[in-house]
PDB file of C-alpha atoms in Angstrom:
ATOM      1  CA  UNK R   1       0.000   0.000   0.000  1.00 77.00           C
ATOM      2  CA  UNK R   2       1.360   3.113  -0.776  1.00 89.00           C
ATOM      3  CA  UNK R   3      -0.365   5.740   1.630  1.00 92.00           C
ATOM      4  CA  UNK R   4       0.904   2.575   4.361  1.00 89.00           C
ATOM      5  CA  UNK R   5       4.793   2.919   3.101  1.00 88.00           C
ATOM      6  CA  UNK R   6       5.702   6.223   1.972  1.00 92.00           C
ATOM      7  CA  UNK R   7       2.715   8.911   2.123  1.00 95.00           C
ATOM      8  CA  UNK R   8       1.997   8.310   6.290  1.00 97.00           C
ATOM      9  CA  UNK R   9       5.175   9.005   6.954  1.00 97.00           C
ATOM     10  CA  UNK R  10       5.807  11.681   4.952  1.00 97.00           C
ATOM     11  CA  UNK R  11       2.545  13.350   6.505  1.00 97.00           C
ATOM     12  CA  UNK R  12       3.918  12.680   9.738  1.00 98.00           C
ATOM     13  CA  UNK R  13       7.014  14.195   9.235  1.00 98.00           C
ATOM     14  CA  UNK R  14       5.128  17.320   7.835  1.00 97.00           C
ATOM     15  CA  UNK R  15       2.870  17.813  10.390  1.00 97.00           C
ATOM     16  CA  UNK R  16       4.979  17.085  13.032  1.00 97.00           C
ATOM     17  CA  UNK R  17       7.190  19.642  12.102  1.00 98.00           C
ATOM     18  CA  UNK R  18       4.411  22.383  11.349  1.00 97.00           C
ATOM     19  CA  UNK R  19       3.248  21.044  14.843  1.00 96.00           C
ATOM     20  CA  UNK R  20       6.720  21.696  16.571  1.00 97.00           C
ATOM     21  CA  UNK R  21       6.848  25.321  14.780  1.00 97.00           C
ATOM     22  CA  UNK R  22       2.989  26.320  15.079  1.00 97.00           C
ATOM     23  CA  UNK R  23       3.284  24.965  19.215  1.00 96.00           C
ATOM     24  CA  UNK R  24       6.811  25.913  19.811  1.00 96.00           C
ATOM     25  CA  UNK R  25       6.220  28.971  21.940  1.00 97.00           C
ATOM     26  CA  UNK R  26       3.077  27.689  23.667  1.00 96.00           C
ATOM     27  CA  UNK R  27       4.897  24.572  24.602  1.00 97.00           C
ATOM     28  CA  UNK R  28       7.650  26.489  26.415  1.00 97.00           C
ATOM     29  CA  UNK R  29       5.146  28.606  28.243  1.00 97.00           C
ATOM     30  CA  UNK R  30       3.704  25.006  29.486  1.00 97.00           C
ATOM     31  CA  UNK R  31       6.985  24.241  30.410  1.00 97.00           C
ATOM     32  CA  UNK R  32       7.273  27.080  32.706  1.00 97.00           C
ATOM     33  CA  UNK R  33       4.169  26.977  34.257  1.00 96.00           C
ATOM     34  CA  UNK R  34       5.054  23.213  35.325  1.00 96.00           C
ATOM     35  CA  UNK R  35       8.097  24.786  36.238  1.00 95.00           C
ATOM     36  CA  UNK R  36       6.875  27.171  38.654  1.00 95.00           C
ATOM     37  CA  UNK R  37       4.520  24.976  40.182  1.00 94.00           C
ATOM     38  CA  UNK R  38       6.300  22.759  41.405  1.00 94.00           C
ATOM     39  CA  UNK R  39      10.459  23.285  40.513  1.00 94.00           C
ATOM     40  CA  UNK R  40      12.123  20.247  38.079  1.00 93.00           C
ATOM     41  CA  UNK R  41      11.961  19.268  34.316  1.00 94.00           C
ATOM     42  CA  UNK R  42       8.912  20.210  32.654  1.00 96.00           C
ATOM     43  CA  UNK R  43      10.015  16.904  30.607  1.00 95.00           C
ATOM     44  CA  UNK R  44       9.685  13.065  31.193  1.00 89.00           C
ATOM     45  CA  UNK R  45      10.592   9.940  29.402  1.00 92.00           C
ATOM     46  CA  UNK R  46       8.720   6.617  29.595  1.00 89.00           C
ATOM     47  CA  UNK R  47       9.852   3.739  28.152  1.00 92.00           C
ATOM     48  CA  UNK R  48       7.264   2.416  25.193  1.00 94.00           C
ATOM     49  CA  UNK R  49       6.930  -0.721  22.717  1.00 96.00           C
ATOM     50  CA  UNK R  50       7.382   0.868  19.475  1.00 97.00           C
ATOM     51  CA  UNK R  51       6.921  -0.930  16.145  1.00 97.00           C
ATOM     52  CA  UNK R  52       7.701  -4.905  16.048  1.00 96.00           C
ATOM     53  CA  UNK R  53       7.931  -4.297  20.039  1.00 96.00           C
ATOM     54  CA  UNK R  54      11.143  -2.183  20.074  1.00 97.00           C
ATOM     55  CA  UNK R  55      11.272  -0.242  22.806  1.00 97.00           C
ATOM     56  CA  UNK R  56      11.809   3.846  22.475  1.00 97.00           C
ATOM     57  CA  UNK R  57      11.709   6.797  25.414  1.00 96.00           C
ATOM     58  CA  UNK R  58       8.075   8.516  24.869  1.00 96.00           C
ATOM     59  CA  UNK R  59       7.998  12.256  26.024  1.00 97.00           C
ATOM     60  CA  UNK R  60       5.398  13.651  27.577  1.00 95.00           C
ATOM     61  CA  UNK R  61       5.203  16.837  30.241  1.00 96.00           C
ATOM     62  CA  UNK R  62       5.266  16.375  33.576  1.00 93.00           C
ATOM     63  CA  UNK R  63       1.656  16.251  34.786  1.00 90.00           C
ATOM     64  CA  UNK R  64       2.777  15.034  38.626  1.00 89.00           C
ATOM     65  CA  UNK R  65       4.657  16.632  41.435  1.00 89.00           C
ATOM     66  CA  UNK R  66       8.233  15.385  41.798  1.00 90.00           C
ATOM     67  CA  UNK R  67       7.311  13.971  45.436  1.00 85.00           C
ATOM     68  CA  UNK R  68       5.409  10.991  43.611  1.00 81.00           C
ATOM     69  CA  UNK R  69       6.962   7.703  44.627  1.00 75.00           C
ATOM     70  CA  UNK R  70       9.357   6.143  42.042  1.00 65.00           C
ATOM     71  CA  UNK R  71       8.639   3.509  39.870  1.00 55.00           C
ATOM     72  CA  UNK R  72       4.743   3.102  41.050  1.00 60.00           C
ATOM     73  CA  UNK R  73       1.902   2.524  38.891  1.00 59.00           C
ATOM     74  CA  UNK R  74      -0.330   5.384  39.258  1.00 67.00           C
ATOM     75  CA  UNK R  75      -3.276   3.142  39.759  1.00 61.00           C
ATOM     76  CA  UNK R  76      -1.235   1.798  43.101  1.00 65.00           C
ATOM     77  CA  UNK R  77      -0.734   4.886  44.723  1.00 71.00           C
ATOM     78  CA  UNK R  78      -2.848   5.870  47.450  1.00 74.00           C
ATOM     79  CA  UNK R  79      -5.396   8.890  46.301  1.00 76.00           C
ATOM     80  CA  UNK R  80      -2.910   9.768  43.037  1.00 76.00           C
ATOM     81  CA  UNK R  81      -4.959  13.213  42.833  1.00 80.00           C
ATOM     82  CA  UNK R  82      -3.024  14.279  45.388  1.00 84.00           C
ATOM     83  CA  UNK R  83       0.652  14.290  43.433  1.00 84.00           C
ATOM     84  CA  UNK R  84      -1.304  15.696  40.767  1.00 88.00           C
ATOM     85  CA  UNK R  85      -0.320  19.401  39.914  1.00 91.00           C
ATOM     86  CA  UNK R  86      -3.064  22.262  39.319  1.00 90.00           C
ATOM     87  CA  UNK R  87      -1.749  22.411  35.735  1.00 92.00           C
ATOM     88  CA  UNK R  88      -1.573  18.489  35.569  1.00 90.00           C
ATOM     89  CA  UNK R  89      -5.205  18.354  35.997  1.00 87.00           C
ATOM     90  CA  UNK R  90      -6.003  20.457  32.774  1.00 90.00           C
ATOM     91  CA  UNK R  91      -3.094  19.147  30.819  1.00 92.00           C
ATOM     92  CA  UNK R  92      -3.969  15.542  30.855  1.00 88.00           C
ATOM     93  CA  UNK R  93      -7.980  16.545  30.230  1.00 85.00           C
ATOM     94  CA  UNK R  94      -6.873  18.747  27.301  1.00 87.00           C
ATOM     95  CA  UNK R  95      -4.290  16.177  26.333  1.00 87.00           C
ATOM     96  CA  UNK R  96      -1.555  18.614  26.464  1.00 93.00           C
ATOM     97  CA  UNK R  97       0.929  16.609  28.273  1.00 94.00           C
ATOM     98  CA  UNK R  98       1.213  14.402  25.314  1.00 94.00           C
ATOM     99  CA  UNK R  99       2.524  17.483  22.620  1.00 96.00           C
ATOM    100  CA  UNK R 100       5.891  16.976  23.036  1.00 97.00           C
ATOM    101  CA  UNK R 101       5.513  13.202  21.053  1.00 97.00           C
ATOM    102  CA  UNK R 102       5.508  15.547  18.301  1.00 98.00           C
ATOM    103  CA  UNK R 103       9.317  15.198  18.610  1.00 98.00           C
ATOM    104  CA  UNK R 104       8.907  11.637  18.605  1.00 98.00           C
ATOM    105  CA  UNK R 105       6.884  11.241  15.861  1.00 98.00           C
ATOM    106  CA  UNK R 106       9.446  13.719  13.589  1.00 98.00           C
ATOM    107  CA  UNK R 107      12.249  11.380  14.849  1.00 97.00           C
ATOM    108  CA  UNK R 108      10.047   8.091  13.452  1.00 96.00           C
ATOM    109  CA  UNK R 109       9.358   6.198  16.617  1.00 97.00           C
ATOM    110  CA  UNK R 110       5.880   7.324  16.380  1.00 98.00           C
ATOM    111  CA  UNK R 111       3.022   8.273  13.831  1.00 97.00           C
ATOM    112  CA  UNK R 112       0.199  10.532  14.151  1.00 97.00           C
ATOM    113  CA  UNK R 113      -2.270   7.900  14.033  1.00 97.00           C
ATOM    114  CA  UNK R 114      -1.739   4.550  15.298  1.00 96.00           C
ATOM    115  CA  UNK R 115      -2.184   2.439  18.702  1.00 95.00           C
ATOM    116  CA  UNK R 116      -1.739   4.253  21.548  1.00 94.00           C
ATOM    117  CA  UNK R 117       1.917   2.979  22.480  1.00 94.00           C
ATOM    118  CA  UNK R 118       1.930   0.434  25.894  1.00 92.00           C
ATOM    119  CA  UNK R 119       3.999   0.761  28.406  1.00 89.00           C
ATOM    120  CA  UNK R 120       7.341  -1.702  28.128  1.00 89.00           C
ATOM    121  CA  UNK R 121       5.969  -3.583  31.049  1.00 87.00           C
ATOM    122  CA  UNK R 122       1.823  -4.102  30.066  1.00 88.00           C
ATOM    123  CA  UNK R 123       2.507  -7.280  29.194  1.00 91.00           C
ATOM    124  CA  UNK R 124      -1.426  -8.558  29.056  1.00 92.00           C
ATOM    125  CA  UNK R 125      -1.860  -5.644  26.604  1.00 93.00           C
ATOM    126  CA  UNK R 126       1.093  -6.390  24.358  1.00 95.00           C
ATOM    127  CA  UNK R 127       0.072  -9.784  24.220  1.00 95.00           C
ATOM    128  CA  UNK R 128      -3.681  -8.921  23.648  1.00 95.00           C
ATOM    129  CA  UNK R 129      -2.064  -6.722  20.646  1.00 96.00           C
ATOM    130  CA  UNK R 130       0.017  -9.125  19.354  1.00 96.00           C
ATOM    131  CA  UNK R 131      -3.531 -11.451  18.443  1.00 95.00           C
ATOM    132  CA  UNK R 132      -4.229  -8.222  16.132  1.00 95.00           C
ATOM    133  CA  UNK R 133      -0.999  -7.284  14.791  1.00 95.00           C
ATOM    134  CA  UNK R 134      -1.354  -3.973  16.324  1.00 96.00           C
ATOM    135  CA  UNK R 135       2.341  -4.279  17.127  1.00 97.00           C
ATOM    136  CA  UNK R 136       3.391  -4.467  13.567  1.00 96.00           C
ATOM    137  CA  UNK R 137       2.263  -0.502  13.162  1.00 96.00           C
ATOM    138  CA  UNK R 138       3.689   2.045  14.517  1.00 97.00           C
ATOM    139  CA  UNK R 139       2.207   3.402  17.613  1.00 97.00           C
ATOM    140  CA  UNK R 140       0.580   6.638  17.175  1.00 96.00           C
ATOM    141  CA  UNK R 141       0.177   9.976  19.083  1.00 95.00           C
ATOM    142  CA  UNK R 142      -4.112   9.290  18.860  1.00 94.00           C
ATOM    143  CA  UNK R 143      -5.975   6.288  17.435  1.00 94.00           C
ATOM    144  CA  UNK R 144      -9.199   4.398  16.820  1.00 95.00           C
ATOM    145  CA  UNK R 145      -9.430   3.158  20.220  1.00 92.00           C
ATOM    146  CA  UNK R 146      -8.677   7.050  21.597  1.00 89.00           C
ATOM    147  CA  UNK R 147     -12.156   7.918  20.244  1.00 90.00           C
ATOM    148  CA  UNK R 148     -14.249   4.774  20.962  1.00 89.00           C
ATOM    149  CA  UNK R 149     -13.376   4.898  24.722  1.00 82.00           C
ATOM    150  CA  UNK R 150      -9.775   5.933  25.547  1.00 69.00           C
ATOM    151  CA  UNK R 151      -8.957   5.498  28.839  1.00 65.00           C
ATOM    152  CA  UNK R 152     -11.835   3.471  30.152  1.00 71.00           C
ATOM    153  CA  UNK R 153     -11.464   0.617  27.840  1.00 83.00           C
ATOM    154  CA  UNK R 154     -10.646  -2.625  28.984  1.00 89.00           C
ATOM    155  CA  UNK R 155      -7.190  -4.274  27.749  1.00 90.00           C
ATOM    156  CA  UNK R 156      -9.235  -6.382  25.308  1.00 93.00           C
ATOM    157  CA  UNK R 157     -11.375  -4.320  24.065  1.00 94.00           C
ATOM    158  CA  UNK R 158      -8.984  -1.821  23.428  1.00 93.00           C
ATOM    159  CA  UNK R 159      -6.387  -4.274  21.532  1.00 95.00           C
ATOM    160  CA  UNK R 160      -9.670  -5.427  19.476  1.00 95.00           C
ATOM    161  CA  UNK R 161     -10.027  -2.235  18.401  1.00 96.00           C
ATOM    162  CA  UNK R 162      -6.125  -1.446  17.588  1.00 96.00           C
ATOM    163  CA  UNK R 163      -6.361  -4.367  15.361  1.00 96.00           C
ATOM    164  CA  UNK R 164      -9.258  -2.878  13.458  1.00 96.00           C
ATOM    165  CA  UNK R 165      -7.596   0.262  12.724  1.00 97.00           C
ATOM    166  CA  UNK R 166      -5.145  -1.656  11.146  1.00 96.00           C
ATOM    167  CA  UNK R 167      -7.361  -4.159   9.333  1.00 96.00           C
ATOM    168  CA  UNK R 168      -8.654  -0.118   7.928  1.00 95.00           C
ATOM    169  CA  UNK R 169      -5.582   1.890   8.026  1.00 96.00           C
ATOM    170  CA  UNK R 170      -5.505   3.851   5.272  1.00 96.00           C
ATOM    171  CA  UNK R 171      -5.695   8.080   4.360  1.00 96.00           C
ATOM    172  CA  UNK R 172      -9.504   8.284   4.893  1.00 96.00           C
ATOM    173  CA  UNK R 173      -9.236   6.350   8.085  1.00 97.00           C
ATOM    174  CA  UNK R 174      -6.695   8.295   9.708  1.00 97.00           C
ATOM    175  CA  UNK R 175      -8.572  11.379   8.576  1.00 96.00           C
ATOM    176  CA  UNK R 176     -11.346  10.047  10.474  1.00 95.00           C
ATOM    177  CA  UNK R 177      -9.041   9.025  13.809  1.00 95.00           C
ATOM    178  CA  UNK R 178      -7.830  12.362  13.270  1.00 95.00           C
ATOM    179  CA  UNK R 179     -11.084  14.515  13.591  1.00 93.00           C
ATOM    180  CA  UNK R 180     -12.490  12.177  15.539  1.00 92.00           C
ATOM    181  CA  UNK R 181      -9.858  12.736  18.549  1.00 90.00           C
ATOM    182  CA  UNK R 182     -10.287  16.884  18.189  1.00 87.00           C
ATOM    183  CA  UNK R 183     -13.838  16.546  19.168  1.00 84.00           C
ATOM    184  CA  UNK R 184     -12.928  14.003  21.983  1.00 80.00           C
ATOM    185  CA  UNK R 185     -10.121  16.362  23.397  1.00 77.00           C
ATOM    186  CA  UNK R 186     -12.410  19.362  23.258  1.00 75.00           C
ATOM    187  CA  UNK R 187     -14.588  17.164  25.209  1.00 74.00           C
ATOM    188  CA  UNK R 188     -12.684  15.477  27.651  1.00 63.00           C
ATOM    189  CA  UNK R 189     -14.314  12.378  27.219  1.00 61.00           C
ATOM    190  CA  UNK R 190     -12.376   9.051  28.447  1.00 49.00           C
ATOM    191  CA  UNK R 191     -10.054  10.702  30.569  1.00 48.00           C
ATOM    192  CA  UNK R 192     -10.397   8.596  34.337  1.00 46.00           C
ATOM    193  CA  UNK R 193      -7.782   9.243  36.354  1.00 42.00           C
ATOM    194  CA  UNK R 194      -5.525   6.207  38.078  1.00 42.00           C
ATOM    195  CA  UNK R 195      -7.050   3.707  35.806  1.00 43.00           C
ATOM    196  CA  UNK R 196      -7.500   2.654  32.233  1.00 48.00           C
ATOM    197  CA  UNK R 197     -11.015   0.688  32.397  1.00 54.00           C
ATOM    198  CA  UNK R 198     -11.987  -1.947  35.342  1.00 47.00           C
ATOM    199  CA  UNK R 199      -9.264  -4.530  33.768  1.00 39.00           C
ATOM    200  CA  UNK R 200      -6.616  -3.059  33.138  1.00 39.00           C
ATOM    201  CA  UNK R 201      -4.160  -2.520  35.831  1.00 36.00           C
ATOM    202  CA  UNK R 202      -1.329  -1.015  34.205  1.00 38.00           C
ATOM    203  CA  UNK R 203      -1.680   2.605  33.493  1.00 40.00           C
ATOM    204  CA  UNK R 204       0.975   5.485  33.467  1.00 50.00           C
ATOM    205  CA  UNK R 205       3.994   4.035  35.500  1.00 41.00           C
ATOM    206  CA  UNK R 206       6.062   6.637  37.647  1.00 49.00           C
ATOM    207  CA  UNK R 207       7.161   9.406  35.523  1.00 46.00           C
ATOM    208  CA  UNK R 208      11.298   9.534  34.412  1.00 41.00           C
ATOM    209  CA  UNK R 209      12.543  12.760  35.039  1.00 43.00           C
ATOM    210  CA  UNK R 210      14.633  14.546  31.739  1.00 47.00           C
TER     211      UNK R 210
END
């Protein structure tokens, strides 16, 4: 398929960039609010399963305050609204936090559209994936599942629907991903906080300070 092996990535690469230029400024003035809420890197890297499971360091902002406990699952910790900062709460409803993939998608570990990349250690949901060949794509900054549920999906139903995006992928569909996941942000809707649906176990792990 051609859109599958040379036009998606060279849309990525375009609007990445554009992104990175258009978002530049507003991204550093995120930055400092993080900043001077609560003083440390506005920047954090998680380790991801990119394409054919190789891992790569996902960047996101730093939505939590650098008291959180290391390496703990934010649906262990006790009440995780309280390491949450002021500006966490409306970056992660807004999906905010997740602009500075932009980067990662110009650098080719990620696409704009694609499966929502796991987490190196959510093994159930690799393995889930791996029944769909969702791990054969790249993983992508939003995706099907993104607006049929996001974050309250269960692991399965969420892998069933990452391998129907790419039973579909093509232009039209990622069109439709696309627009889809502006009026979902705009909306807020599937955002639950410490938990990614009543199965799945394994959401954001303890943030990596840059």
């Amino acid at each position: 398929m051609v859109y599958k092996c040379f036009f998606k990535r060279l849309i990525d690469v375009l609007l990445s960039f554009l992104g990175i230029v258009v978002l530049g400024i507003p991204m550093l003035v995120v930055a400092l609010v993080i900043r001077h809420e609560d003083p440390g890197p506005a920047l954090f890297r998680q380790k991801r399963v990119g394409k054919n499971k190789k891992y790569f360091m996902l960047l996101k902002f730093r939505s939590m305050k650098m008291s959180t406990p290391h390496d703990v699952p934010t649906h262990q910790l006790e009440n995780p609204e309280q390491y949450l900062l002021r500006c966490g709460k409306i970056l992660r409803k807004l999906s905010i936090d997740e602009l500075p993939q932009l980067f990662n998608i110009l650098k080719g570990d990620m696409s704009i559209i694609g499966p929502r990349p796991a987490l190196w250690n959510q093994d159930d949901l690799i393995a889930e994936r791996d029944r769909y060949h969702a791990n054969d794509v790249k993983p992508g900054l939003t995706g099907w599942a993104q607006i049929n549920g996001r974050d309250e999906l269960e692991i399965p139903v969420k892998a069933r629907l990452d391998g129907e995006y790419v039973e579909k992928l093509s232009f039209w569909f990622d069109c439709r991903c696309f627009f889809g996941t502006i009026g979902k942000v705009l909306k807020g809707d599937g955002v639950v906080e410490g938990g990614t649906g009543t199965k799945d176990t394994s959401c954001d792990e303890k943030e990596i300070d840059l």
